[in-house]
């Protein structure tokens, strides 16, 4: 085997991944619509599309060193990413309800553990203003190993959340090769035993983010409502050196609400008079800009208060009922 058995090791959920953070897409300036048109960012490079693919009924059948730089993948099949390989003629659809889909022997999984080798060729150009590059997988089922230009990058198993890797040192100017090995089963399978179809592959987008050396690495936005006022508190976490950051809050009509200048690590507060509150019927959103040297993060913020009172969930003081759909 070419890989360590992290997929059967409960002590290894990730290897070489970046710390978890808030979801955002950085850019060199403000984004007009960060939710629907993130591709407008000049720091965002989407790698989804048609990849090269080869399926193996067991990881022990994998003998091709497909991840090596210069490996010939002309015999591989095309497959769309994002997607699940069962929808394209590989493996089979499997549905389970109350029984485990595999023999119960945690943390071990069967030797007949299907896997897929994915390869993507792409062109990369370094941005002097944003020299660091982060590779993001927004969802892979159930676990995966990553190589860039023949260099091992890391491992992750978190199906419905983002795994981010720093690939700055592995990338080269011009042509690059990204290789990914995806396994159907891992020890996490025992924690995901639900009634659903078992589908496998790179199920969400893959992309690169270009960022400066010193940035806001993470932030958390809190809201406290008062009497016709709201206080927006932002907890900031820096990466690299501490740099100045300007936080500006705008309403949905793009009118100025408040602004503050601070350091990229710490807590800041912005005040809102006569706030328009968010709810499902009127999902009003403010825009929060976090501007540091060389980078702007555009965030949308809803002001609301959620409280459980007398066993009832209340949003902005009103009783609510939840209606949901099983995403599986």
PDB file of C-alpha atoms in Angstrom:
ATOM      1  CA  UNK A   1       0.000   0.000   0.000  1.00  0.00           C
ATOM      2  CA  UNK A   2       1.100   3.572  -0.719  1.00  0.00           C
ATOM      3  CA  UNK A   3      -0.705   5.197   2.193  1.00  0.00           C
ATOM      4  CA  UNK A   4      -0.843   4.922   5.966  1.00  0.00           C
ATOM      5  CA  UNK A   5      -4.007   3.312   7.326  1.00  0.00           C
ATOM      6  CA  UNK A   6      -5.403   6.540   8.723  1.00  0.00           C
ATOM      7  CA  UNK A   7      -8.819   5.318   7.620  1.00  0.00           C
ATOM      8  CA  UNK A   8      -8.712   2.713  10.407  1.00  0.00           C
ATOM      9  CA  UNK A   9      -7.070   4.879  13.055  1.00  0.00           C
ATOM     10  CA  UNK A  10      -9.481   6.733  15.379  1.00  0.00           C
ATOM     11  CA  UNK A  11      -6.593   8.954  16.505  1.00  0.00           C
ATOM     12  CA  UNK A  12      -6.123  10.425  13.012  1.00  0.00           C
ATOM     13  CA  UNK A  13      -8.981  12.471  11.607  1.00  0.00           C
ATOM     14  CA  UNK A  14      -6.779  14.880   9.660  1.00  0.00           C
ATOM     15  CA  UNK A  15      -3.167  15.214   8.630  1.00  0.00           C
ATOM     16  CA  UNK A  16      -1.688  18.581   7.612  1.00  0.00           C
ATOM     17  CA  UNK A  17      -5.058  20.334   7.393  1.00  0.00           C
ATOM     18  CA  UNK A  18      -5.457  23.972   8.384  1.00  0.00           C
ATOM     19  CA  UNK A  19      -7.417  24.824  11.560  1.00  0.00           C
ATOM     20  CA  UNK A  20     -11.180  25.039  11.129  1.00  0.00           C
ATOM     21  CA  UNK A  21     -12.399  28.552  10.323  1.00  0.00           C
ATOM     22  CA  UNK A  22     -15.424  30.531   9.238  1.00  0.00           C
ATOM     23  CA  UNK A  23     -16.384  30.092   5.592  1.00  0.00           C
ATOM     24  CA  UNK A  24     -15.350  33.029   3.397  1.00  0.00           C
ATOM     25  CA  UNK A  25     -13.806  33.801   0.002  1.00  0.00           C
ATOM     26  CA  UNK A  26     -11.107  36.496   0.119  1.00  0.00           C
ATOM     27  CA  UNK A  27     -10.484  38.944  -2.731  1.00  0.00           C
ATOM     28  CA  UNK A  28      -8.325  41.961  -3.458  1.00  0.00           C
ATOM     29  CA  UNK A  29     -11.430  44.161  -3.082  1.00  0.00           C
ATOM     30  CA  UNK A  30     -15.085  43.992  -2.101  1.00  0.00           C
ATOM     31  CA  UNK A  31     -17.242  41.274  -3.680  1.00  0.00           C
ATOM     32  CA  UNK A  32     -20.659  42.370  -4.915  1.00  0.00           C
ATOM     33  CA  UNK A  33     -22.283  38.993  -4.180  1.00  0.00           C
ATOM     34  CA  UNK A  34     -20.062  36.663  -2.122  1.00  0.00           C
ATOM     35  CA  UNK A  35     -22.788  34.046  -1.714  1.00  0.00           C
ATOM     36  CA  UNK A  36     -23.863  33.502  -5.337  1.00  0.00           C
ATOM     37  CA  UNK A  37     -20.841  34.733  -7.293  1.00  0.00           C
ATOM     38  CA  UNK A  38     -17.739  33.815  -5.351  1.00  0.00           C
ATOM     39  CA  UNK A  39     -15.967  33.088  -8.656  1.00  0.00           C
ATOM     40  CA  UNK A  40     -15.788  36.875  -9.133  1.00  0.00           C
ATOM     41  CA  UNK A  41     -12.939  36.905  -6.616  1.00  0.00           C
ATOM     42  CA  UNK A  42      -9.511  37.279  -8.215  1.00  0.00           C
ATOM     43  CA  UNK A  43      -8.117  35.131  -5.381  1.00  0.00           C
ATOM     44  CA  UNK A  44     -10.421  32.153  -6.111  1.00  0.00           C
ATOM     45  CA  UNK A  45      -9.467  29.432  -8.616  1.00  0.00           C
ATOM     46  CA  UNK A  46     -12.079  26.722  -9.117  1.00  0.00           C
ATOM     47  CA  UNK A  47     -10.693  23.237  -9.841  1.00  0.00           C
ATOM     48  CA  UNK A  48     -14.036  21.475 -10.283  1.00  0.00           C
ATOM     49  CA  UNK A  49     -14.892  20.050 -13.698  1.00  0.00           C
ATOM     50  CA  UNK A  50     -13.832  16.911 -15.552  1.00  0.00           C
ATOM     51  CA  UNK A  51     -11.072  14.996 -13.786  1.00  0.00           C
ATOM     52  CA  UNK A  52      -9.275  11.772 -14.725  1.00  0.00           C
ATOM     53  CA  UNK A  53     -10.498   8.767 -12.729  1.00  0.00           C
ATOM     54  CA  UNK A  54      -9.837   5.085 -12.146  1.00  0.00           C
ATOM     55  CA  UNK A  55     -11.891   2.837  -9.870  1.00  0.00           C
ATOM     56  CA  UNK A  56     -10.581  -0.063  -7.780  1.00  0.00           C
ATOM     57  CA  UNK A  57     -12.827  -2.594  -6.010  1.00  0.00           C
ATOM     58  CA  UNK A  58     -10.339  -2.692  -3.117  1.00  0.00           C
ATOM     59  CA  UNK A  59      -7.572  -0.424  -1.946  1.00  0.00           C
ATOM     60  CA  UNK A  60      -5.348  -3.514  -2.055  1.00  0.00           C
ATOM     61  CA  UNK A  61      -5.897  -3.620  -5.835  1.00  0.00           C
ATOM     62  CA  UNK A  62      -4.313  -0.186  -6.171  1.00  0.00           C
ATOM     63  CA  UNK A  63      -0.870  -0.715  -7.691  1.00  0.00           C
ATOM     64  CA  UNK A  64      -0.681   2.356  -9.955  1.00  0.00           C
ATOM     65  CA  UNK A  65       1.419   5.138  -8.469  1.00  0.00           C
ATOM     66  CA  UNK A  66      -1.013   7.565 -10.036  1.00  0.00           C
ATOM     67  CA  UNK A  67       0.019  10.400  -7.737  1.00  0.00           C
ATOM     68  CA  UNK A  68       3.584  10.576  -9.036  1.00  0.00           C
ATOM     69  CA  UNK A  69       4.540  13.579 -11.111  1.00  0.00           C
ATOM     70  CA  UNK A  70       4.470  12.618 -14.797  1.00  0.00           C
ATOM     71  CA  UNK A  71       2.288   9.500 -14.369  1.00  0.00           C
ATOM     72  CA  UNK A  72       0.418   8.709 -17.603  1.00  0.00           C
ATOM     73  CA  UNK A  73      -3.335   8.936 -16.962  1.00  0.00           C
ATOM     74  CA  UNK A  74      -4.365   8.633 -20.608  1.00  0.00           C
ATOM     75  CA  UNK A  75      -6.009   5.296 -19.745  1.00  0.00           C
ATOM     76  CA  UNK A  76      -8.114   6.832 -16.970  1.00  0.00           C
ATOM     77  CA  UNK A  77     -11.770   7.730 -17.536  1.00  0.00           C
ATOM     78  CA  UNK A  78     -13.236  11.231 -17.308  1.00  0.00           C
ATOM     79  CA  UNK A  79     -15.517  11.886 -14.345  1.00  0.00           C
ATOM     80  CA  UNK A  80     -17.168  15.116 -13.187  1.00  0.00           C
ATOM     81  CA  UNK A  81     -16.190  16.748  -9.903  1.00  0.00           C
ATOM     82  CA  UNK A  82     -18.241  17.301  -7.854  1.00  0.00           C
ATOM     83  CA  UNK A  83     -20.058  13.996  -8.224  1.00  0.00           C
ATOM     84  CA  UNK A  84     -20.394  10.467  -6.846  1.00  0.00           C
ATOM     85  CA  UNK A  85     -18.868   7.585  -8.755  1.00  0.00           C
ATOM     86  CA  UNK A  86     -21.913   5.316  -8.312  1.00  0.00           C
ATOM     87  CA  UNK A  87     -23.791   7.648 -10.683  1.00  0.00           C
ATOM     88  CA  UNK A  88     -21.260   6.982 -13.453  1.00  0.00           C
ATOM     89  CA  UNK A  89     -21.161   3.198 -13.544  1.00  0.00           C
ATOM     90  CA  UNK A  90     -18.624   2.440 -10.819  1.00  0.00           C
ATOM     91  CA  UNK A  91     -19.427   0.352  -7.740  1.00  0.00           C
ATOM     92  CA  UNK A  92     -23.168   0.138  -6.975  1.00  0.00           C
ATOM     93  CA  UNK A  93     -25.797   2.057  -5.073  1.00  0.00           C
ATOM     94  CA  UNK A  94     -26.250   0.753  -1.550  1.00  0.00           C
ATOM     95  CA  UNK A  95     -29.041   1.624   0.841  1.00  0.00           C
ATOM     96  CA  UNK A  96     -29.104   0.691   4.521  1.00  0.00           C
ATOM     97  CA  UNK A  97     -31.486   1.615   7.293  1.00  0.00           C
ATOM     98  CA  UNK A  98     -30.931   0.072  10.737  1.00  0.00           C
ATOM     99  CA  UNK A  99     -28.019  -2.216   9.861  1.00  0.00           C
ATOM    100  CA  UNK A 100     -24.420  -1.228   9.315  1.00  0.00           C
ATOM    101  CA  UNK A 101     -23.414  -1.326   5.638  1.00  0.00           C
ATOM    102  CA  UNK A 102     -20.236  -3.254   6.547  1.00  0.00           C
ATOM    103  CA  UNK A 103     -19.386  -6.021   9.069  1.00  0.00           C
ATOM    104  CA  UNK A 104     -19.225  -4.518  12.532  1.00  0.00           C
ATOM    105  CA  UNK A 105     -15.612  -4.517  13.701  1.00  0.00           C
ATOM    106  CA  UNK A 106     -14.698  -0.938  14.630  1.00  0.00           C
ATOM    107  CA  UNK A 107     -12.395   0.757  13.865  1.00  0.00           C
ATOM    108  CA  UNK A 108     -11.609  -1.695  11.053  1.00  0.00           C
ATOM    109  CA  UNK A 109     -13.285  -1.740   7.644  1.00  0.00           C
ATOM    110  CA  UNK A 110     -13.357  -4.536   5.046  1.00  0.00           C
ATOM    111  CA  UNK A 111     -10.308  -5.260   2.911  1.00  0.00           C
ATOM    112  CA  UNK A 112     -12.709  -4.896  -0.029  1.00  0.00           C
ATOM    113  CA  UNK A 113     -12.697  -1.157   0.520  1.00  0.00           C
ATOM    114  CA  UNK A 114     -13.459   0.473  -2.865  1.00  0.00           C
ATOM    115  CA  UNK A 115     -11.368   3.482  -3.795  1.00  0.00           C
ATOM    116  CA  UNK A 116     -11.075   5.982  -6.600  1.00  0.00           C
ATOM    117  CA  UNK A 117      -7.934   7.627  -7.981  1.00  0.00           C
ATOM    118  CA  UNK A 118      -8.603  11.193  -9.172  1.00  0.00           C
ATOM    119  CA  UNK A 119      -6.152  13.339 -11.161  1.00  0.00           C
ATOM    120  CA  UNK A 120      -6.565  16.973 -12.212  1.00  0.00           C
ATOM    121  CA  UNK A 121      -4.138  18.986 -14.375  1.00  0.00           C
ATOM    122  CA  UNK A 122      -4.387  22.769 -14.035  1.00  0.00           C
ATOM    123  CA  UNK A 123      -2.427  25.962 -14.592  1.00  0.00           C
ATOM    124  CA  UNK A 124      -1.434  28.152 -11.657  1.00  0.00           C
ATOM    125  CA  UNK A 125       0.069  31.641 -11.681  1.00  0.00           C
ATOM    126  CA  UNK A 126       1.560  33.166  -8.553  1.00  0.00           C
ATOM    127  CA  UNK A 127       0.113  36.472  -7.343  1.00  0.00           C
ATOM    128  CA  UNK A 128       2.845  38.611  -5.779  1.00  0.00           C
ATOM    129  CA  UNK A 129       0.253  40.361  -3.605  1.00  0.00           C
ATOM    130  CA  UNK A 130      -1.133  37.012  -2.410  1.00  0.00           C
ATOM    131  CA  UNK A 131       1.702  34.484  -2.510  1.00  0.00           C
ATOM    132  CA  UNK A 132       0.222  31.814  -0.253  1.00  0.00           C
ATOM    133  CA  UNK A 133      -2.114  29.196  -1.718  1.00  0.00           C
ATOM    134  CA  UNK A 134      -4.685  27.082   0.131  1.00  0.00           C
ATOM    135  CA  UNK A 135      -6.369  24.038  -1.394  1.00  0.00           C
ATOM    136  CA  UNK A 136      -9.982  23.566  -0.286  1.00  0.00           C
ATOM    137  CA  UNK A 137     -12.205  20.481  -0.530  1.00  0.00           C
ATOM    138  CA  UNK A 138     -15.752  21.320   0.491  1.00  0.00           C
ATOM    139  CA  UNK A 139     -16.825  17.687   0.805  1.00  0.00           C
ATOM    140  CA  UNK A 140     -15.377  14.214   0.171  1.00  0.00           C
ATOM    141  CA  UNK A 141     -17.029  10.912   1.125  1.00  0.00           C
ATOM    142  CA  UNK A 142     -15.695   9.213   3.145  1.00  0.00           C
ATOM    143  CA  UNK A 143     -11.979  10.010   3.449  1.00  0.00           C
ATOM    144  CA  UNK A 144      -9.137  11.035   1.148  1.00  0.00           C
ATOM    145  CA  UNK A 145      -5.395  11.479   0.624  1.00  0.00           C
ATOM    146  CA  UNK A 146      -3.935  14.378  -1.394  1.00  0.00           C
ATOM    147  CA  UNK A 147      -0.767  14.854  -3.484  1.00  0.00           C
ATOM    148  CA  UNK A 148       0.382  17.909  -5.448  1.00  0.00           C
ATOM    149  CA  UNK A 149       3.004  17.444  -8.176  1.00  0.00           C
ATOM    150  CA  UNK A 150       3.977  14.112  -6.641  1.00  0.00           C
ATOM    151  CA  UNK A 151       4.372  15.562  -3.153  1.00  0.00           C
ATOM    152  CA  UNK A 152       2.199  14.189  -0.365  1.00  0.00           C
ATOM    153  CA  UNK A 153       0.026  16.965   1.078  1.00  0.00           C
ATOM    154  CA  UNK A 154      -2.227  15.339   3.677  1.00  0.00           C
ATOM    155  CA  UNK A 155      -5.312  13.403   4.679  1.00  0.00           C
ATOM    156  CA  UNK A 156      -8.799  14.209   5.918  1.00  0.00           C
ATOM    157  CA  UNK A 157     -12.107  12.557   6.774  1.00  0.00           C
ATOM    158  CA  UNK A 158     -14.969  14.992   7.233  1.00  0.00           C
ATOM    159  CA  UNK A 159     -17.622  14.313   4.604  1.00  0.00           C
ATOM    160  CA  UNK A 160     -19.837  17.381   4.867  1.00  0.00           C
ATOM    161  CA  UNK A 161     -17.351  20.043   5.883  1.00  0.00           C
ATOM    162  CA  UNK A 162     -14.348  21.789   4.351  1.00  0.00           C
ATOM    163  CA  UNK A 163     -10.800  20.431   4.493  1.00  0.00           C
ATOM    164  CA  UNK A 164      -8.141  23.049   3.761  1.00  0.00           C
ATOM    165  CA  UNK A 165      -4.433  22.481   3.035  1.00  0.00           C
ATOM    166  CA  UNK A 166      -1.548  24.933   2.628  1.00  0.00           C
ATOM    167  CA  UNK A 167      -0.022  23.946  -0.745  1.00  0.00           C
ATOM    168  CA  UNK A 168       2.165  27.009  -1.256  1.00  0.00           C
ATOM    169  CA  UNK A 169       5.442  25.089  -1.266  1.00  0.00           C
ATOM    170  CA  UNK A 170       4.124  22.280  -3.463  1.00  0.00           C
ATOM    171  CA  UNK A 171       2.736  24.450  -6.268  1.00  0.00           C
ATOM    172  CA  UNK A 172       4.814  25.573  -9.227  1.00  0.00           C
ATOM    173  CA  UNK A 173       4.353  28.337 -11.766  1.00  0.00           C
ATOM    174  CA  UNK A 174       2.440  27.031 -14.773  1.00  0.00           C
ATOM    175  CA  UNK A 175       1.329  23.393 -15.088  1.00  0.00           C
ATOM    176  CA  UNK A 176       0.444  21.463 -11.934  1.00  0.00           C
ATOM    177  CA  UNK A 177      -0.994  18.040 -11.135  1.00  0.00           C
ATOM    178  CA  UNK A 178      -3.380  17.380  -8.248  1.00  0.00           C
ATOM    179  CA  UNK A 179      -3.973  13.727  -7.276  1.00  0.00           C
ATOM    180  CA  UNK A 180      -6.575  12.505  -4.776  1.00  0.00           C
ATOM    181  CA  UNK A 181      -7.295   9.001  -3.447  1.00  0.00           C
ATOM    182  CA  UNK A 182     -10.843   8.600  -2.098  1.00  0.00           C
ATOM    183  CA  UNK A 183     -11.941   5.584  -0.030  1.00  0.00           C
ATOM    184  CA  UNK A 184     -15.513   4.391   0.415  1.00  0.00           C
ATOM    185  CA  UNK A 185     -15.172   3.219   4.029  1.00  0.00           C
ATOM    186  CA  UNK A 186     -13.276   4.542   7.052  1.00  0.00           C
ATOM    187  CA  UNK A 187     -13.621   4.331  10.824  1.00  0.00           C
ATOM    188  CA  UNK A 188     -15.935   7.345  10.606  1.00  0.00           C
ATOM    189  CA  UNK A 189     -18.423   5.110   8.778  1.00  0.00           C
ATOM    190  CA  UNK A 190     -19.389   3.709  12.169  1.00  0.00           C
ATOM    191  CA  UNK A 191     -20.402   7.203  13.295  1.00  0.00           C
ATOM    192  CA  UNK A 192     -22.413   7.903  10.137  1.00  0.00           C
ATOM    193  CA  UNK A 193     -24.791   4.958  10.284  1.00  0.00           C
ATOM    194  CA  UNK A 194     -28.045   6.475   9.082  1.00  0.00           C
ATOM    195  CA  UNK A 195     -30.718   5.430   6.655  1.00  0.00           C
ATOM    196  CA  UNK A 196     -29.311   6.776   3.421  1.00  0.00           C
ATOM    197  CA  UNK A 197     -27.835   5.740   0.111  1.00  0.00           C
ATOM    198  CA  UNK A 198     -24.080   5.189   0.388  1.00  0.00           C
ATOM    199  CA  UNK A 199     -22.472   7.316  -2.308  1.00  0.00           C
ATOM    200  CA  UNK A 200     -18.786   8.035  -2.690  1.00  0.00           C
ATOM    201  CA  UNK A 201     -16.457  10.553  -4.261  1.00  0.00           C
ATOM    202  CA  UNK A 202     -15.543  14.235  -4.280  1.00  0.00           C
ATOM    203  CA  UNK A 203     -19.075  15.432  -3.620  1.00  0.00           C
ATOM    204  CA  UNK A 204     -18.520  19.211  -3.479  1.00  0.00           C
ATOM    205  CA  UNK A 205     -16.332  21.860  -5.096  1.00  0.00           C
ATOM    206  CA  UNK A 206     -12.529  21.939  -5.021  1.00  0.00           C
ATOM    207  CA  UNK A 207     -10.681  25.260  -5.315  1.00  0.00           C
ATOM    208  CA  UNK A 208      -7.546  27.241  -4.518  1.00  0.00           C
ATOM    209  CA  UNK A 209      -7.497  30.456  -2.492  1.00  0.00           C
ATOM    210  CA  UNK A 210      -4.621  32.941  -2.888  1.00  0.00           C
ATOM    211  CA  UNK A 211      -3.865  35.006   0.218  1.00  0.00           C
ATOM    212  CA  UNK A 212      -1.190  37.363   1.595  1.00  0.00           C
ATOM    213  CA  UNK A 213       1.308  36.137   4.184  1.00  0.00           C
ATOM    214  CA  UNK A 214      -0.425  37.975   7.060  1.00  0.00           C
ATOM    215  CA  UNK A 215      -4.209  37.846   7.153  1.00  0.00           C
ATOM    216  CA  UNK A 216      -7.339  37.475   9.244  1.00  0.00           C
ATOM    217  CA  UNK A 217      -7.390  33.683   9.523  1.00  0.00           C
ATOM    218  CA  UNK A 218     -10.751  33.380  11.261  1.00  0.00           C
ATOM    219  CA  UNK A 219     -13.545  35.461  12.742  1.00  0.00           C
ATOM    220  CA  UNK A 220     -16.777  34.980  14.669  1.00  0.00           C
ATOM    221  CA  UNK A 221     -19.640  37.487  14.518  1.00  0.00           C
ATOM    222  CA  UNK A 222     -21.939  37.846  17.544  1.00  0.00           C
ATOM    223  CA  UNK A 223     -25.071  39.969  17.873  1.00  0.00           C
ATOM    224  CA  UNK A 224     -26.625  41.419  21.015  1.00  0.00           C
ATOM    225  CA  UNK A 225     -29.980  43.171  20.726  1.00  0.00           C
ATOM    226  CA  UNK A 226     -30.984  46.102  22.901  1.00  0.00           C
ATOM    227  CA  UNK A 227     -33.866  48.575  22.935  1.00  0.00           C
ATOM    228  CA  UNK A 228     -33.919  49.649  19.261  1.00  0.00           C
ATOM    229  CA  UNK A 229     -30.165  49.001  19.068  1.00  0.00           C
ATOM    230  CA  UNK A 230     -27.851  46.142  18.209  1.00  0.00           C
ATOM    231  CA  UNK A 231     -24.231  45.507  19.063  1.00  0.00           C
ATOM    232  CA  UNK A 232     -22.148  43.506  16.587  1.00  0.00           C
ATOM    233  CA  UNK A 233     -19.076  41.946  18.189  1.00  0.00           C
ATOM    234  CA  UNK A 234     -16.410  40.405  15.952  1.00  0.00           C
ATOM    235  CA  UNK A 235     -13.722  38.097  17.363  1.00  0.00           C
ATOM    236  CA  UNK A 236     -10.663  38.125  15.080  1.00  0.00           C
ATOM    237  CA  UNK A 237      -7.862  35.558  14.794  1.00  0.00           C
ATOM    238  CA  UNK A 238      -4.683  36.412  12.875  1.00  0.00           C
ATOM    239  CA  UNK A 239      -2.300  34.326  10.798  1.00  0.00           C
ATOM    240  CA  UNK A 240       1.241  35.556  10.318  1.00  0.00           C
ATOM    241  CA  UNK A 241       2.052  39.010  11.672  1.00  0.00           C
ATOM    242  CA  UNK A 242      -0.577  41.209  13.281  1.00  0.00           C
ATOM    243  CA  UNK A 243      -1.816  43.655  10.643  1.00  0.00           C
ATOM    244  CA  UNK A 244      -4.311  46.530  10.724  1.00  0.00           C
ATOM    245  CA  UNK A 245      -7.885  45.697   9.768  1.00  0.00           C
ATOM    246  CA  UNK A 246     -10.736  48.080   9.030  1.00  0.00           C
ATOM    247  CA  UNK A 247     -14.211  46.720   9.713  1.00  0.00           C
ATOM    248  CA  UNK A 248     -17.097  48.492   7.987  1.00  0.00           C
ATOM    249  CA  UNK A 249     -20.776  47.632   8.392  1.00  0.00           C
ATOM    250  CA  UNK A 250     -23.228  48.577   5.614  1.00  0.00           C
ATOM    251  CA  UNK A 251     -26.964  48.021   5.424  1.00  0.00           C
ATOM    252  CA  UNK A 252     -28.726  46.173   2.596  1.00  0.00           C
ATOM    253  CA  UNK A 253     -29.049  49.455   0.668  1.00  0.00           C
ATOM    254  CA  UNK A 254     -25.279  49.934   0.923  1.00  0.00           C
ATOM    255  CA  UNK A 255     -25.569  52.811   3.403  1.00  0.00           C
ATOM    256  CA  UNK A 256     -22.868  53.321   6.024  1.00  0.00           C
ATOM    257  CA  UNK A 257     -23.770  52.035   9.495  1.00  0.00           C
ATOM    258  CA  UNK A 258     -20.537  51.957  11.497  1.00  0.00           C
ATOM    259  CA  UNK A 259     -16.800  51.349  11.140  1.00  0.00           C
ATOM    260  CA  UNK A 260     -13.821  50.656  13.365  1.00  0.00           C
ATOM    261  CA  UNK A 261     -10.095  50.154  12.896  1.00  0.00           C
ATOM    262  CA  UNK A 262      -8.302  47.512  14.916  1.00  0.00           C
ATOM    263  CA  UNK A 263      -5.632  44.803  14.843  1.00  0.00           C
ATOM    264  CA  UNK A 264      -6.167  41.469  13.102  1.00  0.00           C
ATOM    265  CA  UNK A 265      -6.231  39.615  16.435  1.00  0.00           C
ATOM    266  CA  UNK A 266      -8.692  40.563  19.151  1.00  0.00           C
ATOM    267  CA  UNK A 267     -12.304  41.691  19.557  1.00  0.00           C
ATOM    268  CA  UNK A 268     -14.045  44.747  18.093  1.00  0.00           C
ATOM    269  CA  UNK A 269     -17.578  46.105  18.337  1.00  0.00           C
ATOM    270  CA  UNK A 270     -19.836  47.960  15.912  1.00  0.00           C
ATOM    271  CA  UNK A 271     -23.101  49.688  16.854  1.00  0.00           C
ATOM    272  CA  UNK A 272     -26.362  49.591  14.890  1.00  0.00           C
ATOM    273  CA  UNK A 273     -29.196  52.039  15.576  1.00  0.00           C
ATOM    274  CA  UNK A 274     -32.760  50.972  14.677  1.00  0.00           C
ATOM    275  CA  UNK A 275     -31.558  47.590  13.367  1.00  0.00           C
ATOM    276  CA  UNK A 276     -33.525  45.648  10.807  1.00  0.00           C
ATOM    277  CA  UNK A 277     -33.743  42.152  12.233  1.00  0.00           C
ATOM    278  CA  UNK A 278     -33.321  38.933  10.288  1.00  0.00           C
ATOM    279  CA  UNK A 279     -36.003  36.246  10.194  1.00  0.00           C
ATOM    280  CA  UNK A 280     -37.070  33.576   7.716  1.00  0.00           C
ATOM    281  CA  UNK A 281     -39.879  35.728   6.318  1.00  0.00           C
ATOM    282  CA  UNK A 282     -37.621  38.759   5.896  1.00  0.00           C
ATOM    283  CA  UNK A 283     -33.982  37.579   5.667  1.00  0.00           C
ATOM    284  CA  UNK A 284     -32.461  41.051   5.854  1.00  0.00           C
ATOM    285  CA  UNK A 285     -28.658  41.039   5.590  1.00  0.00           C
ATOM    286  CA  UNK A 286     -26.056  43.659   6.402  1.00  0.00           C
ATOM    287  CA  UNK A 287     -22.624  43.628   4.735  1.00  0.00           C
ATOM    288  CA  UNK A 288     -19.492  43.454   6.863  1.00  0.00           C
ATOM    289  CA  UNK A 289     -16.177  44.314   5.184  1.00  0.00           C
ATOM    290  CA  UNK A 290     -12.892  43.204   6.761  1.00  0.00           C
ATOM    291  CA  UNK A 291     -10.094  45.047   4.967  1.00  0.00           C
ATOM    292  CA  UNK A 292      -6.428  44.274   5.594  1.00  0.00           C
ATOM    293  CA  UNK A 293      -3.396  45.243   3.471  1.00  0.00           C
ATOM    294  CA  UNK A 294      -3.808  43.339   0.211  1.00  0.00           C
ATOM    295  CA  UNK A 295      -7.077  41.582   1.026  1.00  0.00           C
ATOM    296  CA  UNK A 296     -10.791  42.171   1.623  1.00  0.00           C
ATOM    297  CA  UNK A 297     -13.258  39.703   3.118  1.00  0.00           C
ATOM    298  CA  UNK A 298     -16.909  40.398   2.313  1.00  0.00           C
ATOM    299  CA  UNK A 299     -19.323  38.875   4.819  1.00  0.00           C
ATOM    300  CA  UNK A 300     -23.116  39.001   5.068  1.00  0.00           C
ATOM    301  CA  UNK A 301     -24.551  39.412   8.549  1.00  0.00           C
ATOM    302  CA  UNK A 302     -28.062  38.888   9.845  1.00  0.00           C
ATOM    303  CA  UNK A 303     -29.007  40.492  13.164  1.00  0.00           C
ATOM    304  CA  UNK A 304     -31.187  38.237  15.274  1.00  0.00           C
ATOM    305  CA  UNK A 305     -31.631  36.787  18.740  1.00  0.00           C
ATOM    306  CA  UNK A 306     -32.440  33.100  19.269  1.00  0.00           C
ATOM    307  CA  UNK A 307     -33.625  32.092  22.730  1.00  0.00           C
ATOM    308  CA  UNK A 308     -35.326  29.119  24.339  1.00  0.00           C
ATOM    309  CA  UNK A 309     -37.928  30.346  26.786  1.00  0.00           C
ATOM    310  CA  UNK A 310     -40.392  28.093  28.632  1.00  0.00           C
ATOM    311  CA  UNK A 311     -39.408  25.232  26.321  1.00  0.00           C
ATOM    312  CA  UNK A 312     -40.168  27.263  23.189  1.00  0.00           C
ATOM    313  CA  UNK A 313     -37.654  28.466  20.597  1.00  0.00           C
ATOM    314  CA  UNK A 314     -38.059  32.179  19.916  1.00  0.00           C
ATOM    315  CA  UNK A 315     -36.417  34.293  17.230  1.00  0.00           C
ATOM    316  CA  UNK A 316     -36.430  38.009  18.002  1.00  0.00           C
ATOM    317  CA  UNK A 317     -38.982  37.325  20.728  1.00  0.00           C
ATOM    318  CA  UNK A 318     -41.453  35.443  18.504  1.00  0.00           C
ATOM    319  CA  UNK A 319     -42.338  31.762  18.771  1.00  0.00           C
ATOM    320  CA  UNK A 320     -41.234  29.721  15.741  1.00  0.00           C
ATOM    321  CA  UNK A 321     -41.692  26.225  14.323  1.00  0.00           C
ATOM    322  CA  UNK A 322     -38.968  24.496  12.322  1.00  0.00           C
ATOM    323  CA  UNK A 323     -39.555  22.563   9.121  1.00  0.00           C
ATOM    324  CA  UNK A 324     -36.638  20.651   7.659  1.00  0.00           C
ATOM    325  CA  UNK A 325     -35.553  18.150   5.043  1.00  0.00           C
ATOM    326  CA  UNK A 326     -33.129  15.252   5.505  1.00  0.00           C
ATOM    327  CA  UNK A 327     -30.191  16.273   3.313  1.00  0.00           C
ATOM    328  CA  UNK A 328     -29.196  12.634   2.756  1.00  0.00           C
TER     329      UNK A 328
END
